[in-house]
Coordinates of C-alpha atoms in Angstrom, one line a residue:
Chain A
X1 CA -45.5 -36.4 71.7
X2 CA -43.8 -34.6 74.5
X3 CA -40.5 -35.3 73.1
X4 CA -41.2 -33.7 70.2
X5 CA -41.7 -30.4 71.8
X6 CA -39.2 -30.5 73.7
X7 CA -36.7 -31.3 71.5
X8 CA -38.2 -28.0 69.5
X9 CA -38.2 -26.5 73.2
X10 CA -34.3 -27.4 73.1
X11 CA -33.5 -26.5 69.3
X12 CA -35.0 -22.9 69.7
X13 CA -33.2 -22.6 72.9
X14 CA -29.5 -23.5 71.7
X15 CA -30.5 -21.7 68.5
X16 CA -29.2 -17.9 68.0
X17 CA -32.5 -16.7 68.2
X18 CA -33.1 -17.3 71.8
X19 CA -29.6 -15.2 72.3
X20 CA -30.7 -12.1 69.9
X21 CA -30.0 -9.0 71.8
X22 CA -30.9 -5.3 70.3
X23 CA -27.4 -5.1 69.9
X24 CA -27.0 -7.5 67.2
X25 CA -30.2 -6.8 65.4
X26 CA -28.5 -3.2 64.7
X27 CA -25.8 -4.4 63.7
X28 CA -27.7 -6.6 61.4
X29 CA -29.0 -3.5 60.2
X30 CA -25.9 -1.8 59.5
X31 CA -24.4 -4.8 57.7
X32 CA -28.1 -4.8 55.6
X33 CA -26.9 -0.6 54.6
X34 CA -23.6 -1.6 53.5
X35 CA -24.8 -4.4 51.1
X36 CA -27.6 -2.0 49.5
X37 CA -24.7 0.8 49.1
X38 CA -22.1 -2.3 47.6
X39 CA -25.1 -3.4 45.3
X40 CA -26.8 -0.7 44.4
X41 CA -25.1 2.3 44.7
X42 CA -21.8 0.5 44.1
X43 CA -19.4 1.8 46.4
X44 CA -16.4 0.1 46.1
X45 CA -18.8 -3.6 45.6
X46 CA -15.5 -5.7 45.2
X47 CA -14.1 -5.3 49.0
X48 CA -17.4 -3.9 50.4
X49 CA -20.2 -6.4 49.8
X50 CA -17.4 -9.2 51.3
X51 CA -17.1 -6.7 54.5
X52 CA -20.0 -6.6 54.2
X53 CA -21.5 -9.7 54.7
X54 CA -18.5 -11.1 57.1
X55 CA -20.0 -8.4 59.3
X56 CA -23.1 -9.7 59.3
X57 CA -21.9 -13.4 59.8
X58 CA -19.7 -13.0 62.7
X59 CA -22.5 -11.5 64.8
X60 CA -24.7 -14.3 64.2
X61 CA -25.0 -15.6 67.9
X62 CA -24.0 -18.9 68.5
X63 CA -22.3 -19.8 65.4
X64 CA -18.6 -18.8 66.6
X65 CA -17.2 -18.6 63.2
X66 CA -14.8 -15.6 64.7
X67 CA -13.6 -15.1 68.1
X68 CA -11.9 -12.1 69.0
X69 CA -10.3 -12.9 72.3
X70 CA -8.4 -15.7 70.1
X71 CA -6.9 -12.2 68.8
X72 CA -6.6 -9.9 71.6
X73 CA -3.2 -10.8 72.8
X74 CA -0.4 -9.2 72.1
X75 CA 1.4 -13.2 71.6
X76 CA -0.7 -14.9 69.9
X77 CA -1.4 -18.5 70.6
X78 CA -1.9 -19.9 66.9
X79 CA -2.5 -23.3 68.3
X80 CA -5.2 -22.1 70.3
X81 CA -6.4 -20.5 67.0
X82 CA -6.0 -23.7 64.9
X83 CA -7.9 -25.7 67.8
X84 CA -10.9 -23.6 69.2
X85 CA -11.1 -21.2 66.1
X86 CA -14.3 -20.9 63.5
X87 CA -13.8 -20.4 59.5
X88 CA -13.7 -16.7 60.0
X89 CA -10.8 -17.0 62.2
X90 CA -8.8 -19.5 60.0
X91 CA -9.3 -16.7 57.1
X92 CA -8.3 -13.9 59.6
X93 CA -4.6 -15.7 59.9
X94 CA -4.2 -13.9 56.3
X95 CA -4.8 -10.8 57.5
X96 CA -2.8 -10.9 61.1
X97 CA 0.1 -12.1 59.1
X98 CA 0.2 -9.4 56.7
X99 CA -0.4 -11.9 53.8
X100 CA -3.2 -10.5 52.3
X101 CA -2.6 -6.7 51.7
X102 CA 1.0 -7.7 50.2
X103 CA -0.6 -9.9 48.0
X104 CA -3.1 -7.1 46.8
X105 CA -0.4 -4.9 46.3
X106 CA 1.0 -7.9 44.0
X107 CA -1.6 -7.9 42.1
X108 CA -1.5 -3.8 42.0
X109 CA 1.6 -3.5 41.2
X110 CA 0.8 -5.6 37.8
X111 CA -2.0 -3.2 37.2
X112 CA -0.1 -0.2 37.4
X113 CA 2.0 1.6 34.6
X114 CA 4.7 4.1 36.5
X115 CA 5.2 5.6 32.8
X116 CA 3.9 8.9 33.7
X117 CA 5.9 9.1 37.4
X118 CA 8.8 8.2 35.8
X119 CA 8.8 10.9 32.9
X120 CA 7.9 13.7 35.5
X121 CA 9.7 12.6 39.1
X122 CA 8.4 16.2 40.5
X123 CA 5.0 14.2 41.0
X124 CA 6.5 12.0 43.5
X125 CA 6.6 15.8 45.4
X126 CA 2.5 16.1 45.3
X127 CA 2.7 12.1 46.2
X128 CA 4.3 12.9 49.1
X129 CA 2.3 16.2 50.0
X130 CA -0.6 14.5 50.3
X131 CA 0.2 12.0 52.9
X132 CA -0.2 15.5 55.4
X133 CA -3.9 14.3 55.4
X134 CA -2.2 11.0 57.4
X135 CA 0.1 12.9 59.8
X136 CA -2.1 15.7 60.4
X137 CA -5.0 13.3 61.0
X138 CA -3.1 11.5 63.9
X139 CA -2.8 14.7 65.1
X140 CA -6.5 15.0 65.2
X141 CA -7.0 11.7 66.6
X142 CA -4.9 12.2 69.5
X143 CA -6.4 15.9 70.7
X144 CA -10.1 14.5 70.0
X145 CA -10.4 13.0 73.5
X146 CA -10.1 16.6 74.5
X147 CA -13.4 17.6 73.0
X148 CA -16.4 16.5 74.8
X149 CA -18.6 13.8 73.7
X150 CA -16.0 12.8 71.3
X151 CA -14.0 9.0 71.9
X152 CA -9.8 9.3 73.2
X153 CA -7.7 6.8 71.1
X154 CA -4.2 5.6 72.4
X155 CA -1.4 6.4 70.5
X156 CA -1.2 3.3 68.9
X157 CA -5.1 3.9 67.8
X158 CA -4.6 7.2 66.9
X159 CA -2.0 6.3 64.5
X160 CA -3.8 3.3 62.8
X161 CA -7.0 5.8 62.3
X162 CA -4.5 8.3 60.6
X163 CA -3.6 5.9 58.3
X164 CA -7.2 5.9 56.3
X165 CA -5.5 9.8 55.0
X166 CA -3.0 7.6 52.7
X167 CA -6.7 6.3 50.9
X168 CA -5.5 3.2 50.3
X169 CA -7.6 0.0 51.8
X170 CA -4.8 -2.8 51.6
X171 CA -2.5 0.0 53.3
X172 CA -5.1 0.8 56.2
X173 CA -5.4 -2.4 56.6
X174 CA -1.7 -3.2 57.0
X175 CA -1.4 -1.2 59.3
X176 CA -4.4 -1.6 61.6
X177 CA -3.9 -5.3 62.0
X178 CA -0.6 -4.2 63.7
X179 CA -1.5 -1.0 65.5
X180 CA -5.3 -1.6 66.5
X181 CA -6.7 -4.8 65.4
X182 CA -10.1 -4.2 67.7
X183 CA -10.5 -1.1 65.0
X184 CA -9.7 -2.9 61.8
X185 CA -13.7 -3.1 60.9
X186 CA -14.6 0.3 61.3
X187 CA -11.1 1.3 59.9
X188 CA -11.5 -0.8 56.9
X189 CA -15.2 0.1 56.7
X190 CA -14.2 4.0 56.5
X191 CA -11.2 4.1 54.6
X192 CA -13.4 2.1 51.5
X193 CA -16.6 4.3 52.0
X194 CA -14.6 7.5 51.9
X195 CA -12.5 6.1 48.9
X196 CA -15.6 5.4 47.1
X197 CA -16.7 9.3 47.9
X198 CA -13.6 10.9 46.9
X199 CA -15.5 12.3 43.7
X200 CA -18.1 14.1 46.4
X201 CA -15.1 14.7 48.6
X202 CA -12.4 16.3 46.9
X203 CA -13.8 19.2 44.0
X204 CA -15.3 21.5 46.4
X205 CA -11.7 22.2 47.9
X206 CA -9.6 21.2 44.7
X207 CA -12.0 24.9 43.9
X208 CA -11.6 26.7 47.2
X209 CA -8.2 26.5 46.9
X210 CA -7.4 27.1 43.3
X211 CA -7.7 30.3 40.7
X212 CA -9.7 29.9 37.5
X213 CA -6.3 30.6 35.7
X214 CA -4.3 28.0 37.6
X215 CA -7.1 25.7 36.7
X216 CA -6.8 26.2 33.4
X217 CA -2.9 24.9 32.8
X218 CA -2.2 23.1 29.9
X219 CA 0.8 21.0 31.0
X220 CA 3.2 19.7 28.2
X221 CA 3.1 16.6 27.5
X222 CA 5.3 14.1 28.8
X223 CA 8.7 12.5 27.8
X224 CA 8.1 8.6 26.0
X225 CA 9.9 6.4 28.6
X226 CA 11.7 4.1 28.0
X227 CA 11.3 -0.1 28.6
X228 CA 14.7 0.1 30.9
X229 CA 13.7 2.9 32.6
X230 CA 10.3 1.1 33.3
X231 CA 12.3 -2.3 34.5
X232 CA 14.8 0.1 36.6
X233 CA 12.4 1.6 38.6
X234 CA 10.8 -1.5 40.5
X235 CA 14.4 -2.7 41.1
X236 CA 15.5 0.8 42.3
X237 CA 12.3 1.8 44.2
X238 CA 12.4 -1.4 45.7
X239 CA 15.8 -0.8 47.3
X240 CA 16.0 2.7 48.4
X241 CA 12.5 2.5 50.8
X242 CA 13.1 -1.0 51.7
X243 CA 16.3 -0.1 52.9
X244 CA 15.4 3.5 54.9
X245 CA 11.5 2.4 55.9
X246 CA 11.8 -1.9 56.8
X247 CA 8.7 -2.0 57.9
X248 CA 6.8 -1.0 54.4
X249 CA 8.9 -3.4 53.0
X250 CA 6.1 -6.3 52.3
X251 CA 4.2 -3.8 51.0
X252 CA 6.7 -2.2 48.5
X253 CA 8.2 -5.3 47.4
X254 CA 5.2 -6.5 46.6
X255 CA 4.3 -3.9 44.9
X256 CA 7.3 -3.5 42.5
X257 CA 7.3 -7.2 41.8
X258 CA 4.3 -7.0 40.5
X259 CA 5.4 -4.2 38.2
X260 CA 8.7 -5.6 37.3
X261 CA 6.7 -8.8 36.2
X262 CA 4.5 -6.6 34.2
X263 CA 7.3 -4.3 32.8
X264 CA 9.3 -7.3 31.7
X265 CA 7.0 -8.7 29.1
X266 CA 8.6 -12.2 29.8
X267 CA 6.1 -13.5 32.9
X268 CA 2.5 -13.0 30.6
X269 CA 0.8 -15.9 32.6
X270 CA 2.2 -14.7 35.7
X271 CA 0.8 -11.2 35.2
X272 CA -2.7 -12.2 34.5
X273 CA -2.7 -14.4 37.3
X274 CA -1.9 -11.4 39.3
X275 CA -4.0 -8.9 38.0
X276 CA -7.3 -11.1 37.8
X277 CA -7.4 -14.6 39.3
X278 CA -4.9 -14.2 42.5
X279 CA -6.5 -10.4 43.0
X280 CA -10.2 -12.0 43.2
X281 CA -9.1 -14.4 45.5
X282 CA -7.3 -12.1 48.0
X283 CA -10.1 -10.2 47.9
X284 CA -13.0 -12.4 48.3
X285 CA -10.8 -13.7 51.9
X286 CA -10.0 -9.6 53.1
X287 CA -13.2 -8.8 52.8
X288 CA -14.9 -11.5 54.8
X289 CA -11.8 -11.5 57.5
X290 CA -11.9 -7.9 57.7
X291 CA -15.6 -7.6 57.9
X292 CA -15.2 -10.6 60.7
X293 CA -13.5 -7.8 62.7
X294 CA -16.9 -5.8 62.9
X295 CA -18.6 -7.4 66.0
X296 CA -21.4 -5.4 67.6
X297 CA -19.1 -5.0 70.6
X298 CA -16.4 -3.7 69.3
X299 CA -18.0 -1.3 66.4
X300 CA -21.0 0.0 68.2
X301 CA -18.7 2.3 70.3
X302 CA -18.1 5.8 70.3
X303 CA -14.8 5.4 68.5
X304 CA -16.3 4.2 65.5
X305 CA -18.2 7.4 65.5
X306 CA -14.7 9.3 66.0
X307 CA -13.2 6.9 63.0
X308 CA -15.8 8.4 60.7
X309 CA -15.3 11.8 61.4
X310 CA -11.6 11.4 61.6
X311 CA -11.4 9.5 58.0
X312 CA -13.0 12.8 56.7
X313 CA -10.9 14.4 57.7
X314 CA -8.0 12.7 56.5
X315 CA -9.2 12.4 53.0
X316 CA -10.2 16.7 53.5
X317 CA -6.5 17.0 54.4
X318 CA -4.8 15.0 52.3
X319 CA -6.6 16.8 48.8
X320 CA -5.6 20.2 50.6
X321 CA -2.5 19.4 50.9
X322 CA -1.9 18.0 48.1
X323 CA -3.7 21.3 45.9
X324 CA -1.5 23.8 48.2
X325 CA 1.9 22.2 47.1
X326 CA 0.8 22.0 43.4
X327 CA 0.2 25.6 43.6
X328 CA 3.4 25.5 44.5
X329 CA 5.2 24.0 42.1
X330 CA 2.6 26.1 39.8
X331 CA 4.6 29.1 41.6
X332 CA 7.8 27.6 41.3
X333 CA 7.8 26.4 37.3
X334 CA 6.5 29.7 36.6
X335 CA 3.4 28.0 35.5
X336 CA 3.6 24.9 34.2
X337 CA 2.1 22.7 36.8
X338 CA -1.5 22.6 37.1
X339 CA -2.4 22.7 40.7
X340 CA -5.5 20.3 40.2
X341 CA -2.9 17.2 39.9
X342 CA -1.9 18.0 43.3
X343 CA -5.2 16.5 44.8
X344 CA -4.5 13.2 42.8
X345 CA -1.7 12.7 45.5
X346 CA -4.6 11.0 47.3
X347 CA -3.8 7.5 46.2
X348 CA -6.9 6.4 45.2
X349 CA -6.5 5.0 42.1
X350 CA -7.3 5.6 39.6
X351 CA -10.3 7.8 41.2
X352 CA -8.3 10.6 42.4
X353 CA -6.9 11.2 39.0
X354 CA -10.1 11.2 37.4
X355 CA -11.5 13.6 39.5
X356 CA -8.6 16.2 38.6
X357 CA -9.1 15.2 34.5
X358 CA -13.0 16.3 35.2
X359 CA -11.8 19.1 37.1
X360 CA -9.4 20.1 34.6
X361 CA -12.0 19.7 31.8
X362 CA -14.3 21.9 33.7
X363 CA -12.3 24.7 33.5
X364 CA -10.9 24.4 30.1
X365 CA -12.5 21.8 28.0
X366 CA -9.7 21.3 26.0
X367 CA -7.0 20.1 28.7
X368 CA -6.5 16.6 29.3
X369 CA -4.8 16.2 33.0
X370 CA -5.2 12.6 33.6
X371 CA -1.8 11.3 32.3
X372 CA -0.4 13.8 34.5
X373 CA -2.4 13.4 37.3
X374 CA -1.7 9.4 37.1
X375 CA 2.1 10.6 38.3
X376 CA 1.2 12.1 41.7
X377 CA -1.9 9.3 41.8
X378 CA 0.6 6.3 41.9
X379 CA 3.5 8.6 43.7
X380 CA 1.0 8.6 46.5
X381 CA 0.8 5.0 46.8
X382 CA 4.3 4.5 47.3
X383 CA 3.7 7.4 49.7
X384 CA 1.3 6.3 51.9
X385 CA 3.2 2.7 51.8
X386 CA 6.5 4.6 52.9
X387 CA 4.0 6.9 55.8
X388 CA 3.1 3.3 56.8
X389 CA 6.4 2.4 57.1
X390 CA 7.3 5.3 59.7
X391 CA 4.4 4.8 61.6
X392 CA 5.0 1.2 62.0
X393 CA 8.3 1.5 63.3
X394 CA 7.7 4.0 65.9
X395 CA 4.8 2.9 67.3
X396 CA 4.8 -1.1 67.4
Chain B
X1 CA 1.9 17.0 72.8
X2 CA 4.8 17.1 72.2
X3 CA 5.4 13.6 71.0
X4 CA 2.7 13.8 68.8
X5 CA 3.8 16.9 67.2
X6 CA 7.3 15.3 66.8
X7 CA 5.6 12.0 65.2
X8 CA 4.1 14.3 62.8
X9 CA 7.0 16.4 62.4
X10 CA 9.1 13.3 61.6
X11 CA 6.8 11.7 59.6
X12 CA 6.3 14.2 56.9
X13 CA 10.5 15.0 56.7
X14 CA 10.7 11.1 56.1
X15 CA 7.7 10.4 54.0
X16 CA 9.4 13.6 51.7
X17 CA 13.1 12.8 52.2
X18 CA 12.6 9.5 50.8
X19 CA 10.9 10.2 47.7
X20 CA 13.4 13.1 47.0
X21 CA 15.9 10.0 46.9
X22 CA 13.9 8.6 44.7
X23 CA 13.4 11.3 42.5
X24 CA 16.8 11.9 42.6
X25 CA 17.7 8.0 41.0
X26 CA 15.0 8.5 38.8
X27 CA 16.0 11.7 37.2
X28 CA 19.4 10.4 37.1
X29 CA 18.5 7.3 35.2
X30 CA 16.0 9.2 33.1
X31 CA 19.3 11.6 31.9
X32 CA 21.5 8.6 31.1
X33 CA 18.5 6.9 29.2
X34 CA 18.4 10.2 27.2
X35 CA 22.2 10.1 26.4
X36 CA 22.3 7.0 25.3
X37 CA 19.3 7.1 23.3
X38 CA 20.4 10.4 21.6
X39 CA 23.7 8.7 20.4
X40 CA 21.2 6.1 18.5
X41 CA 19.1 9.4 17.0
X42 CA 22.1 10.1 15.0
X43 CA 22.4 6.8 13.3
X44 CA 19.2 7.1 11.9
X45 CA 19.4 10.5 10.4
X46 CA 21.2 9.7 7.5
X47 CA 18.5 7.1 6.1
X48 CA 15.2 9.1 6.0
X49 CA 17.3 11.4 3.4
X50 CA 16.8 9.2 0.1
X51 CA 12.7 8.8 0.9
X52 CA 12.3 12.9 0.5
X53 CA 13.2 13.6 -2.8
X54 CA 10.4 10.9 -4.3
X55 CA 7.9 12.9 -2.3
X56 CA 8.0 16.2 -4.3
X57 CA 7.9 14.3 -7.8
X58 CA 4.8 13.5 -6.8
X59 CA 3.6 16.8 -5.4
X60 CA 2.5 18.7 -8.3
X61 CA 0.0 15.4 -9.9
X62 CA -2.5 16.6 -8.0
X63 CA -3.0 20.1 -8.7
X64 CA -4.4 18.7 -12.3
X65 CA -6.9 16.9 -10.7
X66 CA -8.3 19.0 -7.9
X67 CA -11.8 19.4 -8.5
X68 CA -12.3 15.5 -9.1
X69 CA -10.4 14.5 -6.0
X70 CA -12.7 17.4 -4.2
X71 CA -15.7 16.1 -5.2
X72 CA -14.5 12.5 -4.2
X73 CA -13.3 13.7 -0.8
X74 CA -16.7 15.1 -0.1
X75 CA -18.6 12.1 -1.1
X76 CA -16.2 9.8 0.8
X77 CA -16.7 12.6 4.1
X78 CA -20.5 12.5 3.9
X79 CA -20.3 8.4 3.8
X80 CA -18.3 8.1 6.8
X81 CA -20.6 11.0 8.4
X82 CA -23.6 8.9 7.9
X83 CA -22.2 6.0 8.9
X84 CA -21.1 7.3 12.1
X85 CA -24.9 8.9 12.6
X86 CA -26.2 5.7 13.0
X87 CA -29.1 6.9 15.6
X88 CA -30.1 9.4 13.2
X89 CA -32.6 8.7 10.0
X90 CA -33.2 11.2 8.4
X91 CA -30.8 12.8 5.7
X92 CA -28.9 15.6 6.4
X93 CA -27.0 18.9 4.1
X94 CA -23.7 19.0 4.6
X95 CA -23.4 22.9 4.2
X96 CA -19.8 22.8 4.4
X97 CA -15.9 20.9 5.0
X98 CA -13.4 22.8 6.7
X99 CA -9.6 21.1 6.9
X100 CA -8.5 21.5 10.6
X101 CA -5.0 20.7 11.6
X102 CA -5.0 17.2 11.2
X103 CA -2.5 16.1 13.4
X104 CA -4.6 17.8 16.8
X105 CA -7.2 15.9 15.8
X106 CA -5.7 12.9 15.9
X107 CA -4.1 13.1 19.2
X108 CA -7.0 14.1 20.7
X109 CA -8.2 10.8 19.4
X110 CA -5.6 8.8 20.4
X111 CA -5.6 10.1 23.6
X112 CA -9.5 9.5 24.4
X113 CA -9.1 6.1 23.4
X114 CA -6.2 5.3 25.7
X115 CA -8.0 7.1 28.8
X116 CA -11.1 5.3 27.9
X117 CA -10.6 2.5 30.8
X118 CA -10.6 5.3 33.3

């Protein structure tokens, strides 16, 4: 009889419960939020119910399915890994090794048509204006320790923070497994929350920023492009930034592969693959390594609560800056360009350029913007891939 | 600070300078897909010639009939009206058919129906 008890005695002491502290109960919490605003409100449910659950996971006490000390240095000991680590850590190898955001941008670049960048290169301009919301962010980040109450990041942290301005996830996290891999959670956390909001985020300054009548631009309509052209430009693309910016070379290569497989016509199976099968996969293991990342120690600290207002920020910046240099080009082409494709430089696709076609429609019911929006909206993903790049090689 | 300002500084001229490059190669290959594209237009001009002179034998059959094809068009438009009404019961009038320019209409069509995914 006494045995039994105390081998309950001895089962509820070894178990997690016995080690719950307030800490991980709130955390808990938290990872409880996210899956209601994956399931119900649906932000972003693909990557952010798997965050969202690995969050909750690795702060289960006692269960040692992630360590991050097995991560912290800057060598890391992969035999340690293989011997001492838990499942979470096995799936986080993907992640550390860049595998797993190259492979996403695979299966992205198979999704994507160029069609409307390559018939109007000027949007590669707005693509590239809009990555100010990255650069200007890690300005931000740096000077924030110099406000009271707010966190200080290193350089390194600063710049992995900025990165959540090029609003692309597999980017973000790219670059945060290099820069600041104690950050990656709340990182990754922000940069797909904000990407979910960019409808909420981005019309009140697409308007503060624009005139009714540059609102209402009808832009012609583009050149047909041809099937060389479309093969050409993975090949070419691929060359020129691999060759200027190394380090986003995973990510652009991937990327164009993808596309040339898709432009080719010849590799059917391999494109499916890509877009459906090998994309699901990828994701299921990013969200549950990056969500992994979120332990109560490391995300209950002030500079998650700088990460959020900082990824604002960014995605604030990036839209102005991408509006103010389509009015621009508006000024320049004596009006041609409609200044609302400028926000679509935000590479959240295809959300950002959907938020100019509504825009647009708002304004004059008859204009359809969102072939010319997808331009900028794709021009920014090789953006933010090339603002990755530079970031990468100055600072690791 | 003023590292930081030189990182961002840098990063922009890059982020910009590169994609001017490849703006550059792809308005470049753009131009010489034009050209050679446009020496294949002229082929084909010659051809369509032949087809236009059957078209205007056939023009002037159909003034003859007008009033029955009328009457058909407006049956056939109120069939594909009701069709298309398919929440809707009750009978309607139709008080009047207006021709708009066809061709708008049609791209407007076109072009919800490819932007539908989005």
């Amino acid at each position: 009889m006494g045995i039994f008890f105390q081998t309950l005695r001895d089962i509820f002491l070894s178990s997690g419960f016995a080690s719950l502290d307030i800490k991980t109960v709130f955390m808990f919490v938290l990872a409880g939020i996210l899956i209601y605003l994956a399931i119900v409100k649906q932000y972003e449910p693909l990557l952010l119910l798997g965050i969202a659950f690995g969050m909750l996971i690795t702060n289960l006490p006692g269960v040692n399915l992630y360590h991050p000390e097995l991560w912290a240095d800057k060598a890391i000991n992969f035999s340690n890994v293989l011997k001492n680590g838990g499942l979470l850590d096995y799936l986080y190898i993907g992640v550390k090794l860049q595998i797993y955001p190259s492979l996403i941008f695979l299966g992205i670049g198979a999704m994507t048509d160029f069609g409307p960048l390559i018939a109007s290169p000027k949007s590669f301009l707005l693509g590239a204006a809009a990555q100010g919301g990255i650069f200007f962010t890690f300005l931000g980040a740096t000077y924030m320790g110099n406000i009271p109450f707010l966190p200080t990041y290193t350089l390194k942290e600063a710049a992995a923070i900025a990165i959540i301005g090029g609003a692309d996830g597999p980017t973000s996290i790219f670059v945060a497994s290099r820069l600041a891999p104690h950050l990656l959670g709340s990182i990754a956390i922000a940069a797909y929350s904000y990407m979910a909001l960019v409808p909420l985020i981005q019309p009140p300054i697409m308007r503060l920023l624009t005139t009714k009548k540059e609102r209402c631009v009808v832009m012609e309509q583009l050149r047909p492009v041809s099937k060389t052209e479309k093969i050409l430009f993975p090949i070419c693309v691929t060359l020129v930034i691999s060759l200027i910016v190394p380090d986003a070379a995973p990510l652009m290569s991937m990327l164009m592969l993808g596309n040339l497989m898709r432009e080719s016509g010849v590799v059917e199976r391999l494109v499916k693959t890509a877009q459906n099968e090998l994309m699901n996969i990828i994701t299921i293991f990013l969200g549950i390594s990056v969500g992994a990342t979120a332990t109560a120690k490391v995300f209950l600290s002030s500079s998650t609560i700088g990460i959020i207002i900082l990824g604002l920020l960014a995605f604030c910046i990036g839209t102005a800056c991408g509006v103010l240099f389509g009015k621009l080009l508006y000024l320049i082409t004596g009006g041609k360009v409609n200044p609302l494709i400028g926000s679509a430089g935000v590479s959240a696709v295809p959300m950002a350029a959907r938020v100019s076609q509504i825009e647009g429609q708002k304004a004059n019911p008859r204009n359809f913007l969102l072939m010319h929006a997808m331009g900028p909206n794709v021009a920014g993903v090789i953006g933010s891939a090339v603002a990755a790049g530079v970031l990468l090689s100055i600072f690791s | 600070m003023g590292f930081t300002l030189a990182v961002t500084a840098t990063g922009m001229v890059i982020v910009f300078l590169v994609l001017a490059i490849l703006i550059a190669f792809v308005s470049i290959m753009g131009k010489i897909m034009q050209r050679t594209s446009k020496s294949k237009e002229e082929e084909n001009v010659s051809a369509p010639e032949k087809s236009v002179v059957f078209k205007s034998t056939k023009a002037p059959v159909h003034d003859a009939d007008t009033e029955e094809t009328n009457t058909e068009l407006i049956a056939v438009i109120s069939a594909a009206v009701a069709a298309f009404s398919n929440d809707d019961a009750k009978s309607f009038k139709i008080k009047s058919i207006k021709r708009v320019n066809p061709r708008a209409a049609w791209n407007m069509a076109g072009i919800t129906d490819n932007t539908q995914p989005f």
